[in-house]
XYZ file of C-alpha atoms in Angstrom:
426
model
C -23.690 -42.527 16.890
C -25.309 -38.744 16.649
C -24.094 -38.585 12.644
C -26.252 -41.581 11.799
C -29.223 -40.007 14.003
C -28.951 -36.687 11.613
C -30.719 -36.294 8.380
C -29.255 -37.474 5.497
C -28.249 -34.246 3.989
C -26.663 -33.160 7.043
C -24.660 -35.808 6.989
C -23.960 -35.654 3.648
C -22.419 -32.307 3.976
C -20.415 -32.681 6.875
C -19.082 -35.796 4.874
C -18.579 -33.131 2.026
C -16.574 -31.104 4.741
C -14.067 -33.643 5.943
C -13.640 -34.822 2.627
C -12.024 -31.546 1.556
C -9.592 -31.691 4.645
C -8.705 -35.201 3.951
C -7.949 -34.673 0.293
C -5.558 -31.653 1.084
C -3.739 -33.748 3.891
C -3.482 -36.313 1.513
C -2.711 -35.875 -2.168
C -1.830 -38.051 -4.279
C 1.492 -39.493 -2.295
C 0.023 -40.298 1.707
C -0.057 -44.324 2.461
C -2.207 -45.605 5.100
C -1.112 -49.465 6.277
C 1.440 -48.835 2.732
C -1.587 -48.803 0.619
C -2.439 -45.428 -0.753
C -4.893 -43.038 0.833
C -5.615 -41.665 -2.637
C -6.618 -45.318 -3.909
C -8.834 -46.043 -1.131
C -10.946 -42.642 -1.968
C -10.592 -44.099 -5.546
C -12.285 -47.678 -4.358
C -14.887 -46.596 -2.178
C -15.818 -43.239 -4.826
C -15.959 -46.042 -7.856
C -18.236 -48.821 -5.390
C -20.799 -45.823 -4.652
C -20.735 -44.433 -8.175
C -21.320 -48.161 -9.325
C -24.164 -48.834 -6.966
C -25.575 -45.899 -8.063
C -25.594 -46.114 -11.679
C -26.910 -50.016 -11.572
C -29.991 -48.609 -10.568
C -30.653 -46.591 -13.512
C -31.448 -48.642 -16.683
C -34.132 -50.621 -13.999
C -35.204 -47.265 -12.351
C -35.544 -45.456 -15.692
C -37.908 -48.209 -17.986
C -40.009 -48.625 -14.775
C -40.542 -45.655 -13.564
C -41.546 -44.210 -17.318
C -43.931 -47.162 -18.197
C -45.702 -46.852 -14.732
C -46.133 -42.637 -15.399
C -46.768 -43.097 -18.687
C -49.143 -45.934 -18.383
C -50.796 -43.719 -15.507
C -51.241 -40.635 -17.961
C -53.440 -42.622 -19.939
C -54.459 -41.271 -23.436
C -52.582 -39.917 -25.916
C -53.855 -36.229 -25.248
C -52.809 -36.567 -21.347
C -49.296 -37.521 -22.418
C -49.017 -34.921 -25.142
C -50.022 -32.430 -22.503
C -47.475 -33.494 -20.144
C -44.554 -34.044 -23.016
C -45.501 -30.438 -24.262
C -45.342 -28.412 -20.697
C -42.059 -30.889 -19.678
C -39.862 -29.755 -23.291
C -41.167 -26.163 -23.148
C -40.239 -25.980 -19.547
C -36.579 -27.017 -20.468
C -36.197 -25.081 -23.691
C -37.088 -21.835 -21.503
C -34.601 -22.642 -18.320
C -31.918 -23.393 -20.612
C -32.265 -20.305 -22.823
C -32.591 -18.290 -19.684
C -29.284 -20.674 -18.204
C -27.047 -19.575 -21.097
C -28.004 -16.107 -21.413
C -26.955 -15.698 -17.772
C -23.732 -17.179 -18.718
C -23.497 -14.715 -21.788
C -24.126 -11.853 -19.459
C -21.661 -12.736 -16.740
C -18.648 -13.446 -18.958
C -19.272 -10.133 -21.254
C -19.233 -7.944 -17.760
C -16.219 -9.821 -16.113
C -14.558 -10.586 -19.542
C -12.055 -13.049 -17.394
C -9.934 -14.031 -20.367
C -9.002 -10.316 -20.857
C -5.525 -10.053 -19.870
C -2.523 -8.682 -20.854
C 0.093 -10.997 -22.852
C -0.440 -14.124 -24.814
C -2.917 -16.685 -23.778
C 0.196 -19.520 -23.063
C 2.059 -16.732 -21.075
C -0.693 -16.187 -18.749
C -2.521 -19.532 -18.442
C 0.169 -21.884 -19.066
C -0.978 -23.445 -22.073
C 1.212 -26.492 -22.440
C 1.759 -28.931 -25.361
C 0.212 -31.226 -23.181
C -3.143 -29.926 -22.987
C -2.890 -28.559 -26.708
C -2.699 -32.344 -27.676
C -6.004 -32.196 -27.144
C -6.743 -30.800 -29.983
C -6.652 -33.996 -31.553
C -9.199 -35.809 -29.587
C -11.702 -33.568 -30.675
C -10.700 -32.547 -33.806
C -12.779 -34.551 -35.852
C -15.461 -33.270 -33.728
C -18.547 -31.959 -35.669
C -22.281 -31.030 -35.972
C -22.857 -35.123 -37.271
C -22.239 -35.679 -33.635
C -25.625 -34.220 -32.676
C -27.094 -35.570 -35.293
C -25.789 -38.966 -33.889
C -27.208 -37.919 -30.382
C -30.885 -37.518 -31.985
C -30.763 -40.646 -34.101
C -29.564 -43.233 -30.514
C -33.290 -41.897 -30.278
C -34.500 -44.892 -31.806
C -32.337 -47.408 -31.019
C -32.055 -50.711 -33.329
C -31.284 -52.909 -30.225
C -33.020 -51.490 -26.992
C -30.799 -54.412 -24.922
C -27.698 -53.212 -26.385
C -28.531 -49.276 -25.119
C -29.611 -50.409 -22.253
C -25.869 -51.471 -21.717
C -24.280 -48.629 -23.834
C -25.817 -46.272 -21.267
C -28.176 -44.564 -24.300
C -30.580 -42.825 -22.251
C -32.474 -41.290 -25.138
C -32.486 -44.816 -26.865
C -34.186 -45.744 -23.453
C -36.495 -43.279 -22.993
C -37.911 -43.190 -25.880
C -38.695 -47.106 -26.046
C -40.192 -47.404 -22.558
C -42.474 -43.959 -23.822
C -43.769 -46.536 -26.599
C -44.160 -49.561 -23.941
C -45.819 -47.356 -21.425
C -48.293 -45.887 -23.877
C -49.078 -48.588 -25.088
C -50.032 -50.712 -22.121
C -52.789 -48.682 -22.080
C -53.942 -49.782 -25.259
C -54.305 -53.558 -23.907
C -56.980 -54.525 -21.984
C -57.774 -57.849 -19.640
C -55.190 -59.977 -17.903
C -52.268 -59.306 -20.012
C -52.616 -55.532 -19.214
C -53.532 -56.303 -15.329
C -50.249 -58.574 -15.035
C -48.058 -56.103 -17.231
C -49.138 -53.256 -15.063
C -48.663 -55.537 -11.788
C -44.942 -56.598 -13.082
C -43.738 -53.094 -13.971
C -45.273 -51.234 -10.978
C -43.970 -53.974 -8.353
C -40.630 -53.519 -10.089
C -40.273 -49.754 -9.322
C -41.179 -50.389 -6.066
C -38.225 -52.432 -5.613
C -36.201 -49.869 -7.378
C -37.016 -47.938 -5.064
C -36.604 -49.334 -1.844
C -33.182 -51.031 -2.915
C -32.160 -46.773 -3.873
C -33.234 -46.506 -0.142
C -30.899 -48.988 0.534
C -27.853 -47.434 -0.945
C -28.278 -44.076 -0.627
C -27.498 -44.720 3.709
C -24.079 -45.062 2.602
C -24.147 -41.663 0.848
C -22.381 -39.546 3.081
C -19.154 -42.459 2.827
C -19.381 -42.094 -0.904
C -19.558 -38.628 -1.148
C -16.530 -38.367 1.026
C -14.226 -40.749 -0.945
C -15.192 -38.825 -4.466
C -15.202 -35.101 -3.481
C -11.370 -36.362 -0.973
C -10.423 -38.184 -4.496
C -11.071 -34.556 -6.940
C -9.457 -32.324 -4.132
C -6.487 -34.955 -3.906
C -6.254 -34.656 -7.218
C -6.694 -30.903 -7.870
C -5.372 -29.446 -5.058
C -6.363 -25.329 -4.853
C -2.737 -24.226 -6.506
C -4.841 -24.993 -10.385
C -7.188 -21.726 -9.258
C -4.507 -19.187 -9.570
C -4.407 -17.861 -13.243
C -8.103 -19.284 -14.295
C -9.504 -17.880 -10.804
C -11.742 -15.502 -12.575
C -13.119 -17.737 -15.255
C -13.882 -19.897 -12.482
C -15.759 -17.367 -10.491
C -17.339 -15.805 -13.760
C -19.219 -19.664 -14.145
C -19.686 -19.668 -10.494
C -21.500 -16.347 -10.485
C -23.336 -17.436 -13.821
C -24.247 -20.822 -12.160
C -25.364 -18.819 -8.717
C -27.793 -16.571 -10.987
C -29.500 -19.256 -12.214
C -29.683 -21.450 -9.025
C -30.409 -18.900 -6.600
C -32.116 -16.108 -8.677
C -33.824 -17.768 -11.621
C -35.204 -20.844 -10.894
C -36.184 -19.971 -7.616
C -38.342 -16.842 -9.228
C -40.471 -19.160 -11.389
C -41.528 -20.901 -8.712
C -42.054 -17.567 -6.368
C -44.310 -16.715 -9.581
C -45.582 -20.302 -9.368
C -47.102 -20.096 -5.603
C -44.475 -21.833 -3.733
C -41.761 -21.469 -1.476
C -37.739 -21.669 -3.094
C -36.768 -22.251 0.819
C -39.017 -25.056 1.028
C -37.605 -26.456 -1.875
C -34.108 -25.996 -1.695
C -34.906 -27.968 1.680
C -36.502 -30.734 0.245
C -34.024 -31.592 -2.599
C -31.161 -31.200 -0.250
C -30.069 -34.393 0.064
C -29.978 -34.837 -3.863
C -28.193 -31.227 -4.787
C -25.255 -32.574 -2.371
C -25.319 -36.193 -3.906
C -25.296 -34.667 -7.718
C -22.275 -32.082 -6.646
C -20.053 -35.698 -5.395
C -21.266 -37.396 -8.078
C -21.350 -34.944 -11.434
C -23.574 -37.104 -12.955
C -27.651 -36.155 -13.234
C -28.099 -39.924 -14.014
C -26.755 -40.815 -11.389
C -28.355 -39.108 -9.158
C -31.768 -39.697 -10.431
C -32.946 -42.474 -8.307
C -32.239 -39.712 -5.061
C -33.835 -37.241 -7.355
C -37.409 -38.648 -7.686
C -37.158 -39.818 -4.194
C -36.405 -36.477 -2.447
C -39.013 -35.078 -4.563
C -41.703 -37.819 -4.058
C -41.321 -38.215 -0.272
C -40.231 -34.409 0.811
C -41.869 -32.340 -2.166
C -44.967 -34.131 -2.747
C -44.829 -34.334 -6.361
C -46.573 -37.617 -7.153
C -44.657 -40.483 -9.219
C -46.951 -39.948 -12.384
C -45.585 -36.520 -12.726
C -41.348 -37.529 -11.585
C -41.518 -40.533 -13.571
C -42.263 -38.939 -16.751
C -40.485 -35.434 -15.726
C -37.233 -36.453 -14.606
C -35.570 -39.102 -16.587
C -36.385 -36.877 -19.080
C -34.835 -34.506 -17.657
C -31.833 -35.856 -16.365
C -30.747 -36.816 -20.421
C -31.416 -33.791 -22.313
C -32.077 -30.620 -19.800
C -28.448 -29.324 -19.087
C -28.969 -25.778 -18.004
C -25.809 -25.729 -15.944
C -24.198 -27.543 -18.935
C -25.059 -25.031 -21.566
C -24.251 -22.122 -19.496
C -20.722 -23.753 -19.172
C -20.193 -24.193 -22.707
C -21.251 -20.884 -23.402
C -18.993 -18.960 -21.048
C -16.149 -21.180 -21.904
C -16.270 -20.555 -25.501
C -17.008 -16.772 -24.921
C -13.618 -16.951 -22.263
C -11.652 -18.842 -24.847
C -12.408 -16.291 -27.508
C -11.231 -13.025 -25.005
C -8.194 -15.335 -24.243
C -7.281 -15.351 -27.630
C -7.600 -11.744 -28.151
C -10.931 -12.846 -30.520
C -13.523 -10.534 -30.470
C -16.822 -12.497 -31.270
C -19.669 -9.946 -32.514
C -23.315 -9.600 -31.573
C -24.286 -12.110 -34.489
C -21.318 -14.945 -33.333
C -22.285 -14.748 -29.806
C -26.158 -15.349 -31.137
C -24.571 -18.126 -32.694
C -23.030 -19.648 -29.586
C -26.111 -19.056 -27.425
C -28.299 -21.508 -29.806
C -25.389 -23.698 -30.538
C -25.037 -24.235 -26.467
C -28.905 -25.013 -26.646
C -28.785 -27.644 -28.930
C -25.509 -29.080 -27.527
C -26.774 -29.588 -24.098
C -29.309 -31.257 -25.613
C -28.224 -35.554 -25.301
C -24.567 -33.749 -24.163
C -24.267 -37.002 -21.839
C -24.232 -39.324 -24.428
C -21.267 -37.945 -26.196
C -18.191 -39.615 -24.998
C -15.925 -36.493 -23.001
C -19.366 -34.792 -22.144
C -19.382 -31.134 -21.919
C -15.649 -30.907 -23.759
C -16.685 -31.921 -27.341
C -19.809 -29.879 -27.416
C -17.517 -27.433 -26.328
C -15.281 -27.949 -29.019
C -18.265 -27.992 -31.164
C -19.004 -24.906 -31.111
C -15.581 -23.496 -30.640
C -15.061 -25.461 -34.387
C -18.384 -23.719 -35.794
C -17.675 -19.782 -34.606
C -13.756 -20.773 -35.703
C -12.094 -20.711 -32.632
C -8.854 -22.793 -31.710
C -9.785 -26.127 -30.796
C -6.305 -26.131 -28.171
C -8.402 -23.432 -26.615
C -10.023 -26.847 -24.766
C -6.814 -26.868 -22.789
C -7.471 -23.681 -21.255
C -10.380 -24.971 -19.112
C -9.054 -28.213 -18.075
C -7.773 -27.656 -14.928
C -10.683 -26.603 -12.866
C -12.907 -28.586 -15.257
C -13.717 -31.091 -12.876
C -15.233 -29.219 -9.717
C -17.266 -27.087 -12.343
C -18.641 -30.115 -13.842
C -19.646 -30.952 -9.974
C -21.362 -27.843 -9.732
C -23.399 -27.311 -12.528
C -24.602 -30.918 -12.162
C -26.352 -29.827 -9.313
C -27.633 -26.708 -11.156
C -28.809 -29.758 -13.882
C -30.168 -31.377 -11.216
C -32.512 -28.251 -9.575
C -33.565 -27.482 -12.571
C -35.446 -30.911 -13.042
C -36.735 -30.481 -10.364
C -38.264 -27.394 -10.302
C -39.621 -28.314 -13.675
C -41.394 -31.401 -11.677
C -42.788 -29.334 -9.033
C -44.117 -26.415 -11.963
C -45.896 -29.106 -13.996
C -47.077 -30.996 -11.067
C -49.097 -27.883 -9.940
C -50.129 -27.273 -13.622
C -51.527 -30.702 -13.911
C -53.514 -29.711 -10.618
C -51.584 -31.495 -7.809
C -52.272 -30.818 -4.050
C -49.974 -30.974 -1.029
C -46.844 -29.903 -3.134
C -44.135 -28.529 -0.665
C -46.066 -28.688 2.126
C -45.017 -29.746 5.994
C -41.918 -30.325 6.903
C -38.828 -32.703 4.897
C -38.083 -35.937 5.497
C -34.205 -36.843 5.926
């Protein structure tokens, strides 16, 4: 067939097209055969997502020891660790202050009447005041100590990235503090590992464009486009926010840098589309590196290191989101948070987005948070819910450019060649 003979973002978004269609037609209620349409999405979404996120505890500890063990010394990887965090800290200050801007011009929680009159705050949704309610500051805390994990097997199941990280950043250094055949045979093991990684992520990501369509049919089945009605312009205010920093932003820093945003956006195609489906950065990694290893010409010693770093604690999309929110929650509320408080929310959506994928209910308890520490209403949470999901879709690919325009930056600063050069690969 011609779709199969197209490149695999092409297909991906014409699978992204249909998929909207066939979650309209459907809903929730449509049988096919009497088994339900929306249960089929549900199956073939969860088999893709699963494939997927198999790959990562493998992909991850490989592909860190083999950079890391490739930097060499101490100074290389200090180099490389200092340029990677600085390069975060900066995209996500500039991320959230984009946010702050955007939602203090459009104020889209500024309306007349109460807050429940207008967005139909129900006890439902206030009942989530609960879950979060014992929410605090410790829960960072807890983020930065799964740093050091006292059973690397048992994160490696848990799903504690940072745990993760930081253990195969030990193992990779220190392979290159062993010398003879136990360093030859460790080096041989781990690097013929990520090349299977690798080619089994080649593997799955040909059935992409089916997964996609089952998990973007699945959210639209399940959202329909009646939810955008009274939180339509807190949902464009993040949009806009989100479109500053994807199209204006990042793409700027690496105009300043030398290269080409066209190029780029080009290259990591494939990825952008497969982290919108899938909301998840970690999930998406494996298509990540690839995209930017075979169509940007970053080299592995730079993605390895770069972006599973990345893809844990640099959230620019994330932060933004938690910084409108709050600010939208406030202005729903009639609140009026000062120059000081809004300060206050810009560093506490920093720190917040830091590990925010290791906190069980992601973005919504940092959110709450922070709504806890300015003294907001925690029921405020409800507000958002509705068109929580497909935001959560879209900043993840905001999450996701950001990494790797990060990659490409400090691949040129560590005096790369050939970086977004000639034309992408599918």
């Amino acid at each position: 067939m011609a779709f199969f003979k197209l490149k695999l973002h092409w297909q991906i978004l014409i699978a992204l097209v249909l998929a909207i269609a066939a979650g309209l037609l459907a809903g929730r209620e449509a049988t096919l055969l009497g088994v339900s349409v929306y249960s089929i999405f549900d199956f073939i979404g969860q088999l893709f997502l699963n494939a997927l996120k198999m790959l990562i505890v493998p992909l991850v500890v490989s592909s860190i020891i083999v950079g890391v063990s490739g930097i060499g010394g101490s100074r290389n990887l200090g180099r490389l660790g200092a340029k990677t965090i600085g390069y975060y800290v900066l995209t996500t200050l500039l991320a959230v202050l984009a946010g702050l801007f955007v939602v203090n011009l459009l104020q889209p929680g500024v309306v007349e009447g109460s807050a429940q009159e207008v967005f139909g705050l129900s006890a439902e949704r206030a009942g989530f005041e609960a879950q979060f309610a014992d929410k605090d500051a410790g829960d960072i805390v807890e983020v930065f100590l799964r740093m050091i994990p006292t059973n690397v097997v048992a994160a490696a199941s848990a799903g504690q990235m940072l745990g993760l990280i930081f253990f195969s950043l030990l193992y990779g250094y220190y392979l290159t503090r062993i010398e003879g055949d136990h360093a030859k045979v460790q080096g041989d093991f781990w690097n013929g590992m990520f090349a299977i990684m690798m080619r089994i992520t080649d593997l799955i990501m040909r059935f992409a464009p089916l997964g996609v369509f089952a998990l973007v049919a699945k959210t639209v089945a399940d959202s329909g486009i009646e939810v955008f009605g009274p939180l339509a312009l807190f949902f464009l205010t993040v949009v806009a926010a989100l479109g500053i920093h994807f199209f204006i932003t990042l793409p700027l820093l690496l105009l300043l840098a030398g290269f080409n945003p066209l190029r780029h956006y080009q290259a990591m195609s494939a990825a952008l589309l497969t982290a919108f489906s899938t909301a998840s950065s970690s999930a998406t990694l494996p298509l990540t590196m690839e995209s930017l290893e075979k169509n940007a010409g970053v080299s592995n010693r730079t993605t390895s290191f770069v972006l599973p770093l990345g893809a844990t604690v640099n959230m620019d999309g994330t932060a933004l989101y938690e910084c409108v929110a709050v600010i939208f929650i406030a202005q729903a509320y009639g609140i009026e948070l000062g120059v000081a408080t809004q300060i206050t929310v810009v560093l506490l959506a920093l720190t917040t987005s830091i590990g925010v994928a290791g906190i069980p209910a992601a973005s919504l308890v940092a959110i709450s948070i922070i709504l806890a520490a300015v003294g907001l209403p925690l029921e405020g949470i409800g507000l958002i819910l509705a068109v929580d999901r497909i935001l959560d879709m879209m900043r993840t690919s905001v999450n996701v450019f950001g990494d790797s325009c990060g990659a490409v930056l400090i691949a040129k600063s560590e005096g790369e060649q050939g970086i977004l050069q000639g034309p992408a690969r599918g």
